[in-house]
mmCIF file of C-alpha atoms in Angstrom:
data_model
loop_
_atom_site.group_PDB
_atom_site.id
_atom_site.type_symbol
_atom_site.label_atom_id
_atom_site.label_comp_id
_atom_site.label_asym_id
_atom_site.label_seq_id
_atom_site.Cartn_x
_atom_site.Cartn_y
_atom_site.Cartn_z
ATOM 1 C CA UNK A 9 -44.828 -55.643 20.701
ATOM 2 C CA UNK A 10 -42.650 -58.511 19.186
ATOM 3 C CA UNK A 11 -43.247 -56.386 15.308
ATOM 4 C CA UNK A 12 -41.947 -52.903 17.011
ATOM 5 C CA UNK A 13 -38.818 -54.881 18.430
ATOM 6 C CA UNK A 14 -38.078 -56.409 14.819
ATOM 7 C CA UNK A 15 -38.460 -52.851 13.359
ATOM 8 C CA UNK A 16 -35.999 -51.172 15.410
ATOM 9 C CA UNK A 17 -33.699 -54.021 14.855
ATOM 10 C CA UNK A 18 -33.416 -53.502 11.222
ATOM 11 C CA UNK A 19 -33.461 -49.839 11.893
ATOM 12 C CA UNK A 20 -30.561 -50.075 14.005
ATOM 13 C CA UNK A 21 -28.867 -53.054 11.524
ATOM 14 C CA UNK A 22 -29.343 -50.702 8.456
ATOM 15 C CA UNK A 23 -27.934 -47.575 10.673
ATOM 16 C CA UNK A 24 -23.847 -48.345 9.944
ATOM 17 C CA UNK A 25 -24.862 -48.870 5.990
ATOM 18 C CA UNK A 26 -26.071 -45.687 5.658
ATOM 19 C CA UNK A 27 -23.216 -44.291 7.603
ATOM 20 C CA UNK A 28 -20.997 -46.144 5.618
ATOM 21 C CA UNK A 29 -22.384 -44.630 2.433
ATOM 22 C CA UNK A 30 -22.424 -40.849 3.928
ATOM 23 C CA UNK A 31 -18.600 -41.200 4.620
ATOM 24 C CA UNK A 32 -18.029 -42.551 1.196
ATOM 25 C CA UNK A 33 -20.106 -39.670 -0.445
ATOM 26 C CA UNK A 34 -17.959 -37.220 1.539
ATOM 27 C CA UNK A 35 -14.971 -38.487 1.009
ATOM 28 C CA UNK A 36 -15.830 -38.563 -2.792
ATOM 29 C CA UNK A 37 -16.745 -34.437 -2.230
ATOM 30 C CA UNK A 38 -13.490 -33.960 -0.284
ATOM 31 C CA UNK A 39 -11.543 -35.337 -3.230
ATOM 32 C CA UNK A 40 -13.517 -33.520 -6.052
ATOM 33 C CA UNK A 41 -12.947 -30.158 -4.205
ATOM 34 C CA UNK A 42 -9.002 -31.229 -4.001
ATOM 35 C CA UNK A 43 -9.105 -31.726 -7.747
ATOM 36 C CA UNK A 44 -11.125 -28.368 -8.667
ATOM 37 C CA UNK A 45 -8.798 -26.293 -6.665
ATOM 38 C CA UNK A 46 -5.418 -28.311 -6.704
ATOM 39 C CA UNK A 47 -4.287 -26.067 -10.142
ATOM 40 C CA UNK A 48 -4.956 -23.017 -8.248
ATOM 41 C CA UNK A 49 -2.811 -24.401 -5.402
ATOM 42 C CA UNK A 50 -0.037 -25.163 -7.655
ATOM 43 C CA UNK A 51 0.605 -21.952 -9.449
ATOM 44 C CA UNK A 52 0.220 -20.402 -5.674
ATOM 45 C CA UNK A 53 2.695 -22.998 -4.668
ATOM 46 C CA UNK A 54 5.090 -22.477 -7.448
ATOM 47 C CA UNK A 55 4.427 -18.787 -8.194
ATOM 48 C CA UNK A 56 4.207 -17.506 -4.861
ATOM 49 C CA UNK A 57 4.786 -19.543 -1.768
ATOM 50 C CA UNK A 58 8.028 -20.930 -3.298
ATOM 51 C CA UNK A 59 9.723 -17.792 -4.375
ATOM 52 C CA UNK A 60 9.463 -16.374 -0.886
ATOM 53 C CA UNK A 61 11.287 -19.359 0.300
ATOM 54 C CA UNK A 62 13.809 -19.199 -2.035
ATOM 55 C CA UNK A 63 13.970 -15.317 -1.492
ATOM 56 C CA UNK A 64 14.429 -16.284 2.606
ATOM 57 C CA UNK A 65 17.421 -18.124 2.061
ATOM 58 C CA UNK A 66 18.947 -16.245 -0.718
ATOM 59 C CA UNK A 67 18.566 -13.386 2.268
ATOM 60 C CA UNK A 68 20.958 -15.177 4.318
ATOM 61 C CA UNK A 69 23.563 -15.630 1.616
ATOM 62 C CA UNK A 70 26.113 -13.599 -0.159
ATOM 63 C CA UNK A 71 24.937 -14.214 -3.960
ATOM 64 C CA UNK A 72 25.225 -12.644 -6.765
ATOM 65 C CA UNK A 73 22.865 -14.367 -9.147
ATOM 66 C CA UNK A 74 25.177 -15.943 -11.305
ATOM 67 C CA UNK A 75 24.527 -19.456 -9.987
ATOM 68 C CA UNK A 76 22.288 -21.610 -8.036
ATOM 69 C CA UNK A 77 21.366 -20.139 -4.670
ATOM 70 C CA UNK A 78 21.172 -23.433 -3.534
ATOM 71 C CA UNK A 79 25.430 -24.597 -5.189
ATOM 72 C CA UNK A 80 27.863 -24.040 -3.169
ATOM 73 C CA UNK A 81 28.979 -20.902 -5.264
ATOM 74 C CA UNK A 82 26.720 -18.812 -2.789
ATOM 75 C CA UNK A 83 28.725 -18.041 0.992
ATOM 76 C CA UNK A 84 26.057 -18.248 3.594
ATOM 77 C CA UNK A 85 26.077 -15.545 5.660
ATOM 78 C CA UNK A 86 23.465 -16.299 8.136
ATOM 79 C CA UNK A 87 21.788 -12.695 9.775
ATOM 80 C CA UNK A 88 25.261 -10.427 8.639
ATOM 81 C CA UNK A 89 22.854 -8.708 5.677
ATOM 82 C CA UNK A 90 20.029 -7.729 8.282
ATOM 83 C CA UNK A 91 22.938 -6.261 10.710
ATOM 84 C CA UNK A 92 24.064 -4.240 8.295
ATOM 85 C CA UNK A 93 20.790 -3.057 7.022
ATOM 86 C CA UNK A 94 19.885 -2.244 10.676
ATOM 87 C CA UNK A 95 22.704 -1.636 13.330
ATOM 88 C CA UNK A 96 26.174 -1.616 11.631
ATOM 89 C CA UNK A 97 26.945 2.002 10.670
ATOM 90 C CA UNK A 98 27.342 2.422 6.825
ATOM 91 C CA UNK A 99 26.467 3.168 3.802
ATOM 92 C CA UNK A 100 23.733 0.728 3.106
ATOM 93 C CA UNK A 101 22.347 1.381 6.683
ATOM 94 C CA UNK A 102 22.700 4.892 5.925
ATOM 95 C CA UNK A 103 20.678 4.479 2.456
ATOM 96 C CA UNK A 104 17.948 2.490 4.436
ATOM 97 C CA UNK A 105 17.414 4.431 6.606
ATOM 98 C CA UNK A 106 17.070 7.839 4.298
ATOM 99 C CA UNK A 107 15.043 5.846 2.350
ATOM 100 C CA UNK A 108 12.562 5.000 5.480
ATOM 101 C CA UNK A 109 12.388 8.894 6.281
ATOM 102 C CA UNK A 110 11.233 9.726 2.931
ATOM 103 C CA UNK A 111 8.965 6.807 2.396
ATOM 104 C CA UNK A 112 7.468 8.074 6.198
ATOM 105 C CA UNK A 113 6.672 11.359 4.598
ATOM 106 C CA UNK A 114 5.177 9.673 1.162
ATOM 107 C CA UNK A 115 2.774 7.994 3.420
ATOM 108 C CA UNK A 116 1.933 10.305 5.334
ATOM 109 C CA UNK A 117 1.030 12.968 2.916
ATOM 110 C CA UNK A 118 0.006 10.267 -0.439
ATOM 111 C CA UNK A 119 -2.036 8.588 1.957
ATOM 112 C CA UNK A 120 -4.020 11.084 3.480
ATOM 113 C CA UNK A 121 -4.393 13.007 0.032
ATOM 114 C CA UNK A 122 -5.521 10.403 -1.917
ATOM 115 C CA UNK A 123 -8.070 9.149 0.673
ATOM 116 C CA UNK A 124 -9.266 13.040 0.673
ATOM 117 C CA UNK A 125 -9.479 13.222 -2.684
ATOM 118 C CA UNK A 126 -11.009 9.998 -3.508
ATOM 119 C CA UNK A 127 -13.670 10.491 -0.781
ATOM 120 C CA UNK A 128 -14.398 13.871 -2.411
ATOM 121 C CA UNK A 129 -14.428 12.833 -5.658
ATOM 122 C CA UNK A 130 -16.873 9.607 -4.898
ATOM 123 C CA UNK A 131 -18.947 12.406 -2.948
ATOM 124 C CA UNK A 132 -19.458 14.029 -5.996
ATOM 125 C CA UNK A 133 -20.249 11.329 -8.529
ATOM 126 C CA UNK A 134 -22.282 9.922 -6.419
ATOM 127 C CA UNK A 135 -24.391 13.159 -6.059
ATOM 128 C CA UNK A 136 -28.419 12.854 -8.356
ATOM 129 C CA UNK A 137 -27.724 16.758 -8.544
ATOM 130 C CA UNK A 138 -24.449 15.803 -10.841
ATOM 131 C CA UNK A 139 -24.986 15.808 -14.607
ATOM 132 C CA UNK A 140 -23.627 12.951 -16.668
ATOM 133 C CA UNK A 141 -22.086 10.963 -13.928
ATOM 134 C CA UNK A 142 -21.487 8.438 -15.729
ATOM 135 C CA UNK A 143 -18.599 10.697 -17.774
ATOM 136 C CA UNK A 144 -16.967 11.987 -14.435
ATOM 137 C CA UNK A 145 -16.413 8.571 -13.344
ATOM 138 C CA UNK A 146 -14.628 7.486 -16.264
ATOM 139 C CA UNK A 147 -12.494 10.907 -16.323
ATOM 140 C CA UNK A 148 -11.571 10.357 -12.854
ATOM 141 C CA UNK A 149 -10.764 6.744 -13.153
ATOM 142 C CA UNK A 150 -8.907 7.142 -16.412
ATOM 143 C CA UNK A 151 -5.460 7.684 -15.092
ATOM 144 C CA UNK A 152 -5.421 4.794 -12.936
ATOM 145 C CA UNK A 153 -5.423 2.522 -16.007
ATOM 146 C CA UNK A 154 -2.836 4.377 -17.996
ATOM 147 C CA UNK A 155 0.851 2.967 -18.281
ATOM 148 C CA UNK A 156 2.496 4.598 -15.338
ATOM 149 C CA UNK A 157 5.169 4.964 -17.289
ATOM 150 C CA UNK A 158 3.898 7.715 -19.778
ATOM 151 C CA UNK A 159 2.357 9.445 -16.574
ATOM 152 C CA UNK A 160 5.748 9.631 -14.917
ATOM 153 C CA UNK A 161 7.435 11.302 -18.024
ATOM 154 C CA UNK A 162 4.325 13.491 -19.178
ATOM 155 C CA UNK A 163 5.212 14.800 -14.758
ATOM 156 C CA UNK A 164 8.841 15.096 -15.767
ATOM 157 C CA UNK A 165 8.410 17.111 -18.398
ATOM 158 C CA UNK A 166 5.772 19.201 -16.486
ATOM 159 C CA UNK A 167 7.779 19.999 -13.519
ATOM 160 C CA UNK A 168 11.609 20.415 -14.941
ATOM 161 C CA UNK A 169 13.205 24.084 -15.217
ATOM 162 C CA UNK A 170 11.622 25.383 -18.191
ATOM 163 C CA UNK A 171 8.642 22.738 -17.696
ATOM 164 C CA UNK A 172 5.076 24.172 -18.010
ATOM 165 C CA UNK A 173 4.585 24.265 -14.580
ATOM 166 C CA UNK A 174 7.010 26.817 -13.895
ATOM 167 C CA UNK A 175 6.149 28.643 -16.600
ATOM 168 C CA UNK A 176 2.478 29.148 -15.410
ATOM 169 C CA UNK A 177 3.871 29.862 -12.085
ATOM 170 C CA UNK A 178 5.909 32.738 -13.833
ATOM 171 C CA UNK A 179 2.525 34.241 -14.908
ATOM 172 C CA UNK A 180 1.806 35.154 -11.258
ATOM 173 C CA UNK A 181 5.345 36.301 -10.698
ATOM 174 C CA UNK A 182 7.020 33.431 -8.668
ATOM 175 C CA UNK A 183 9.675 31.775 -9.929
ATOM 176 C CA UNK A 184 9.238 28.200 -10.052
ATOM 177 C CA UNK A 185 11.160 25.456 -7.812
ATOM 178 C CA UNK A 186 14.114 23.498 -9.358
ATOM 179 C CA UNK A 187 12.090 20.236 -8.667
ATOM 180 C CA UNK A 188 14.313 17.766 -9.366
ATOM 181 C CA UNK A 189 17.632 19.157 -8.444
ATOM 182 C CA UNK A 190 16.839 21.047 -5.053
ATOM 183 C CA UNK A 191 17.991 18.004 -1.913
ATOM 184 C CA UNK A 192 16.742 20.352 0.947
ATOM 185 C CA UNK A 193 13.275 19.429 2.485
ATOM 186 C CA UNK A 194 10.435 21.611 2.095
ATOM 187 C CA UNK A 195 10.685 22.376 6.658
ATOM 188 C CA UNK A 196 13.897 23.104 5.422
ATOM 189 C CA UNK A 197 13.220 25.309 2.740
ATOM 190 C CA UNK A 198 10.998 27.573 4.924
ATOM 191 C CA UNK A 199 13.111 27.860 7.633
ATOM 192 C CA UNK A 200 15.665 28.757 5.219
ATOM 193 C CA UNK A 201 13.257 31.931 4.570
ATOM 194 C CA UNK A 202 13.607 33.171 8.165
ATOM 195 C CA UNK A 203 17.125 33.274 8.359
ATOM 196 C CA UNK A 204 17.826 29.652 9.559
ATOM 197 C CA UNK A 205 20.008 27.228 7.437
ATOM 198 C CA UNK A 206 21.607 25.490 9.434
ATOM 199 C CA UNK A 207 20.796 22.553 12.263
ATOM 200 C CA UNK A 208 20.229 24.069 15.631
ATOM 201 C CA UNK A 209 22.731 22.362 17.885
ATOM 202 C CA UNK A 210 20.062 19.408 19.550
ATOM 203 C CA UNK A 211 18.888 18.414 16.353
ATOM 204 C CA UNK A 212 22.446 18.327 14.594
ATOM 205 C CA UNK A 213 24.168 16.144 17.542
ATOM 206 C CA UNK A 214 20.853 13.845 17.881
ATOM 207 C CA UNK A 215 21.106 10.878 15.504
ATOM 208 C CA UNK A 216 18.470 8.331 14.904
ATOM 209 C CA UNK A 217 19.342 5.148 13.193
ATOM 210 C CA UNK A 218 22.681 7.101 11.579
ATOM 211 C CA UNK A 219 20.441 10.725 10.753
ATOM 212 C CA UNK A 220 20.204 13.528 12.571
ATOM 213 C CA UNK A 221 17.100 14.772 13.546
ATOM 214 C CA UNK A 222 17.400 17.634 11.694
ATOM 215 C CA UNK A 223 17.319 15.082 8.526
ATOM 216 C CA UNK A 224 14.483 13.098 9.870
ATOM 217 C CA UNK A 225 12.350 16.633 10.516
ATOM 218 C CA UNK A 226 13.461 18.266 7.161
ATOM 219 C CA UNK A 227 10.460 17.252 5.404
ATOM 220 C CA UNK A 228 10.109 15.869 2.026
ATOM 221 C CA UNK A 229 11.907 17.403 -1.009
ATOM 222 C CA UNK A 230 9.812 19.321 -3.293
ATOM 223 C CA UNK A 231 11.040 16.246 -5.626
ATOM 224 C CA UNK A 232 9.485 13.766 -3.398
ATOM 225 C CA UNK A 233 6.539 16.354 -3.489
ATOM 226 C CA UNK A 234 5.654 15.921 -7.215
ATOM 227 C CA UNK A 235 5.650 12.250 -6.500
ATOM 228 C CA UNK A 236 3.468 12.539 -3.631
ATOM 229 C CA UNK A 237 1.300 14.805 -6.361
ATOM 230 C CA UNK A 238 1.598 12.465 -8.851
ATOM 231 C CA UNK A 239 0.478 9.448 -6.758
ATOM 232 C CA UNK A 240 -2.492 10.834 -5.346
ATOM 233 C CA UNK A 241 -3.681 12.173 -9.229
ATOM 234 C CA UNK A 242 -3.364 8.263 -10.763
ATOM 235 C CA UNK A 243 -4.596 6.449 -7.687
ATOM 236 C CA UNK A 244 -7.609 8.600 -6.573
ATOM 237 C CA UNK A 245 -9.904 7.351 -9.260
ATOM 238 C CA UNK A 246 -9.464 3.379 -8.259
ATOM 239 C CA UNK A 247 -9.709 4.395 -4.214
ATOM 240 C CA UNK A 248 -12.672 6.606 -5.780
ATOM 241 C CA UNK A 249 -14.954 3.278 -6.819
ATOM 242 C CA UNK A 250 -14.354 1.686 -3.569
ATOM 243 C CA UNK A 251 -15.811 4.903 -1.672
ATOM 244 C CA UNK A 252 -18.563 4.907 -4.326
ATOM 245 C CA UNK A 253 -19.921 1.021 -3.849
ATOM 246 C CA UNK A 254 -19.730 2.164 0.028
ATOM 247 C CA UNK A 255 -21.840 5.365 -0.274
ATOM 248 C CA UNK A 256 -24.077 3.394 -2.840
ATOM 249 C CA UNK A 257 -24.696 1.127 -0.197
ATOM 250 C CA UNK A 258 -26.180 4.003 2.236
ATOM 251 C CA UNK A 259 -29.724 3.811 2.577
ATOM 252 C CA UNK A 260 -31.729 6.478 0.993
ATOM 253 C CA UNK A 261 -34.575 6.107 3.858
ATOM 254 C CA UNK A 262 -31.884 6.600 6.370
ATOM 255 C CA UNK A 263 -30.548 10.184 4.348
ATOM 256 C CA UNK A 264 -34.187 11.261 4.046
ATOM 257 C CA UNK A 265 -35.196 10.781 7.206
ATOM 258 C CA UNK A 266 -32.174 12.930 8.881
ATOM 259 C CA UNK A 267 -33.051 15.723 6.278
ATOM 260 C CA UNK A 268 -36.509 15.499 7.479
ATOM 261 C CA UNK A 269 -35.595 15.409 11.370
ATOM 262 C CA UNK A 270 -33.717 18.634 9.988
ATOM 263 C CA UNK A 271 -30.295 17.548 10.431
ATOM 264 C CA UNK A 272 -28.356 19.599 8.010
ATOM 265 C CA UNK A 273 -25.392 18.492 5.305
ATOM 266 C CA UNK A 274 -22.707 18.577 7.403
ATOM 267 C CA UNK A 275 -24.815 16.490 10.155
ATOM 268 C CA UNK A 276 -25.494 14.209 7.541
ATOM 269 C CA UNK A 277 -22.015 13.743 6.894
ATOM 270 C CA UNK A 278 -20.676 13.780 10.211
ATOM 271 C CA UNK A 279 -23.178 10.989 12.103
ATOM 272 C CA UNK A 280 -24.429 9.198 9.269
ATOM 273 C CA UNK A 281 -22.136 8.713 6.249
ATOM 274 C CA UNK A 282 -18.947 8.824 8.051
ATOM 275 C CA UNK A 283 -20.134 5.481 10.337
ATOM 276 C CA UNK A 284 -21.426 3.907 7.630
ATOM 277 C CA UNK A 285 -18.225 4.179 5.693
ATOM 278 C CA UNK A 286 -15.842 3.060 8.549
ATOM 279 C CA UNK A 287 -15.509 0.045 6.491
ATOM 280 C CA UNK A 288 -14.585 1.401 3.167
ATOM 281 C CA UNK A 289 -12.000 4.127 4.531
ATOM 282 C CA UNK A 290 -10.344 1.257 6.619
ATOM 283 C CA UNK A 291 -9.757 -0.864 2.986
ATOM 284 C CA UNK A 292 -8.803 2.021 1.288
ATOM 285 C CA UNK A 293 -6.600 3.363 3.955
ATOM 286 C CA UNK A 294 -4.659 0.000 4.013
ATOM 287 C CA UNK A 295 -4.393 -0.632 -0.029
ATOM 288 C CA UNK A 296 -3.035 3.320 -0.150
ATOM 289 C CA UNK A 297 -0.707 2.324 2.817
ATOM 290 C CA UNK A 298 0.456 -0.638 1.257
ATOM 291 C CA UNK A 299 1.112 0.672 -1.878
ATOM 292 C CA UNK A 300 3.171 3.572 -0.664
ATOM 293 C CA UNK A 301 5.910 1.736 0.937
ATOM 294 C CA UNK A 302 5.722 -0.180 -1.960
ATOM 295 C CA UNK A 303 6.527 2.828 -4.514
ATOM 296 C CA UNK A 304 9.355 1.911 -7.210
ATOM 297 C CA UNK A 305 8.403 2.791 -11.336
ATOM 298 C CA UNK A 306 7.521 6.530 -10.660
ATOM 299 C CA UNK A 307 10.783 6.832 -8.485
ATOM 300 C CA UNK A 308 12.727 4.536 -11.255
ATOM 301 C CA UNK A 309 11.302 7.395 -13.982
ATOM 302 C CA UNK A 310 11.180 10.267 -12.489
ATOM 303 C CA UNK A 311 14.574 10.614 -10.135
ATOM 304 C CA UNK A 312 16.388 7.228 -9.118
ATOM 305 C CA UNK A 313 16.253 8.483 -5.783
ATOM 306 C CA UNK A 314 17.853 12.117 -6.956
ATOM 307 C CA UNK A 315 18.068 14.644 -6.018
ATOM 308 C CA UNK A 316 20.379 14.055 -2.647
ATOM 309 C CA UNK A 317 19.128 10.127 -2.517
ATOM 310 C CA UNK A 318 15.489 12.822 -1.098
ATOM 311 C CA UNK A 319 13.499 10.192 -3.159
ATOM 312 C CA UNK A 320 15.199 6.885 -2.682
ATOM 313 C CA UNK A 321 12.772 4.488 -1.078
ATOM 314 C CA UNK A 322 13.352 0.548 0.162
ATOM 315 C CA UNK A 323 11.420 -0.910 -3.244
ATOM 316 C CA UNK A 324 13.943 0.923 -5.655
ATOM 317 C CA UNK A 325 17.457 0.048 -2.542
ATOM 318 C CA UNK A 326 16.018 -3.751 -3.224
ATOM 319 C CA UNK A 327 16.316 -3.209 -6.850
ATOM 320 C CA UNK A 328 19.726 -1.684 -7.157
ATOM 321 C CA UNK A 329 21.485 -3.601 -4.936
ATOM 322 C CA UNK A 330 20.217 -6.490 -6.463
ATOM 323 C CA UNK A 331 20.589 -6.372 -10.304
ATOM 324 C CA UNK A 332 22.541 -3.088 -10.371
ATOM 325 C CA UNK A 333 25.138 -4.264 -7.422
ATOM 326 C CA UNK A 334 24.849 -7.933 -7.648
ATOM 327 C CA UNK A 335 23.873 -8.195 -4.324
ATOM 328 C CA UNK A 336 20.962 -10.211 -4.263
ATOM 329 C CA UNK A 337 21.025 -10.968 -0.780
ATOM 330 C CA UNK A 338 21.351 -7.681 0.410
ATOM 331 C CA UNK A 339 18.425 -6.555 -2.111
ATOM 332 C CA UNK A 340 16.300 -9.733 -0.066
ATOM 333 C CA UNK A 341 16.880 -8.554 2.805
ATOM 334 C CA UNK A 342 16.179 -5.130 2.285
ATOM 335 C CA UNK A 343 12.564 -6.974 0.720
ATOM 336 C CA UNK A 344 11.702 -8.805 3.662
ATOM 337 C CA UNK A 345 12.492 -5.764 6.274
ATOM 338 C CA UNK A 346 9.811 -3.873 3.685
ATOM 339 C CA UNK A 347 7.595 -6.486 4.119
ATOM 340 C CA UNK A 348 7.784 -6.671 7.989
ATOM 341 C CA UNK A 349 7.230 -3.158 8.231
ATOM 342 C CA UNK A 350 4.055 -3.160 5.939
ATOM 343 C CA UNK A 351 2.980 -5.970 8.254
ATOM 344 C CA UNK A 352 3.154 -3.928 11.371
ATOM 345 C CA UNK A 353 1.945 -0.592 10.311
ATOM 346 C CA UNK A 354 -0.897 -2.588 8.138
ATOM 347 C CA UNK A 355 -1.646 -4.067 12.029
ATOM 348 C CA UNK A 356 -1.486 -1.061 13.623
ATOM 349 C CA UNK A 357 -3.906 0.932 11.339
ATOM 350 C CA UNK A 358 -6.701 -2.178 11.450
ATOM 351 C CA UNK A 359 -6.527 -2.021 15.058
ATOM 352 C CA UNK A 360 -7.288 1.660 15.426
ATOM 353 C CA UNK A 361 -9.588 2.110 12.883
ATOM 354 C CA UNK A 362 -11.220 -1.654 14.177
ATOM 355 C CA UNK A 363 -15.099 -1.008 14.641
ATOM 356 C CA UNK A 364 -15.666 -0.799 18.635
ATOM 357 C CA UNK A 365 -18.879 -1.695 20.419
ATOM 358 C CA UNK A 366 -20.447 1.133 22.045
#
């Protein structure tokens, strides 16, 4: 009795050494992880976290780059560069606001062609009856890793007056679109073939954030077309791969055994690989949503927002105002109302396409 007392004594006296020495040993981990990922945490800090700082407040200021933001050369202007982005009635508003209503009809059109596309295309490649997948893959991904420079001119001299495209077009007898010179929106430019060319009276007198409705329902210039066409050809291939690691991922068991219950190829598709790749068209559907409002070099190429301002968008208002204009806090501001509205819609699409319990 008196030897089993003794032991748990020293068991309990040795108890707040060996604590002692866990806390020490996790303390030392703590501060090794610190050091392993502190230079990663810098260039985030310096790179990233600080320029959007430094971008906030220049937003508030009327600066034109030629000094320190943070001198007093700069007049701070508080919230008078988001009011006239968004409620006073102008020309910048006015620019913003085409420049929403085109970027609205790149997104909806780019986005749901290039997810079409890129499903298709992963579809096929990822099809055993398919000879020399292998070489499909790397045709299809090719133009997403070529300078999107050379792309946008190779499209500019495709689809100008005497361009091929028009040419081929003139095979079949119909004369080609001027592409980059016609402002009127495609809506527009059907209507137009009916007889009607000008606003019906509702849609002339109703604005909406300084347009009428008739300019918000026009549709998008046959300009902002061959951009749209252009997008989804160089980003299909990338948005392809992520569809293809998705359907590679697909059980064969599970496709075998629905062909053997008798389901057919579009039952296959419709209750089997289309669950299964909720996950992969909600990543692709945000990157391609993402990446449209963020559009600039093909617009800076192809048109600089001609013909009509029908292609200007927010990235390439942010860039002129800012080093074409000298007003950098205007071109912030216009930055960080892109990036709020990215936010939301990126928020809005996760929560519909969000998986839901049955």
């Amino acid at each position: 009795m008196t030897a089993t007392v003794t032991r748990e004594t020293s068991a309990d006296r040795h108890r707040p050494v060996r604590r002692r020495r866990a806390s020490g040993h996790l303390r030392q981990e703590r501060r090794a992880g610190w050091l392993f990922v502190a230079p990663a945490v810098i260039v985030l800090v310096v790179f990233l976290f600080a320029p959007i700082l430094m971008a906030a407040w220049v937003s508030l200021l009327d600066w034109n780059g030629q000094s320190s933001p943070f001198s007093g050369d700069a007049d701070f202007v508080g919230l008078d560069n988001y009011r006239n982005l968004l409620t006073e009635a102008g020309l910048l508003r006015n620019d913003f606001m085409l420049s929403v209503r085109n970027t609205l009809y790149y997104v909806l059109f780019g986005v749901a062609g290039v997810v079409v596309l890129s499903f298709v295309l992963a579809m096929a490649v990822n099809s055993y009856v398919l000879r020399g997948r292998s070489f499909f893959r790397t045709i299809f991904y090719f133009p997403a890793i070529t300078s999107s420079v050379a792309i946008s001119v190779l499209f500019l001299f495709l689809f100008q007056g005497a361009g091929v495209v028009n040419v081929m077009l003139s095979w079949v007898g119909v004369d080609g679109p001027s592409w980059f010179t016609d402002p009127r929106g495609v809506l527009h430019i059907v209507f137009s073939w009916f007889g009607v060319d000008a606003a019906p009276g509702a849609l002339a007198d109703t604005t909406l954030g300084g347009l009428s409705l008739w300019d918000w329902f026009s549709g998008p210039s046959v300009a902002m077309c061959t951009l749209i066409m252009l997008t989804v050809w160089t980003t299909s291939g990338t948005y392809m791969l992520f569809f293809l690691v998705g359907l590679q991922d697909i059980p064969v068991e599970l496709e075998e055994a629905t062909a053997i219950d008798g389901a057919g190829a579009w039952q296959r598709f419709r209750y089997l690989t289309l669950p299964l790749m909720r996950r992969s068209l909600v990543l692709v559907i945000t990157l391609a949503l993402i990446g449209s409002w963020q559009v600039f070099d093909q617009v800076f190429i192809l048109s600089q927002g001609a013909p009509a301002k029908t292609t200007l968008t927010p990235a390439y208002i942010s860039y002129v105002r800012s080093f074409g204009d000298g007003q950098f806090g205007v071109g912030a501001a216009v930055a960080f109302v892109l990036f709020a509205i990215i936010i939301v819609l990126t928020l809005v699409q996760r929560w519909v396409g969000r998986e839901r319990r049955a």
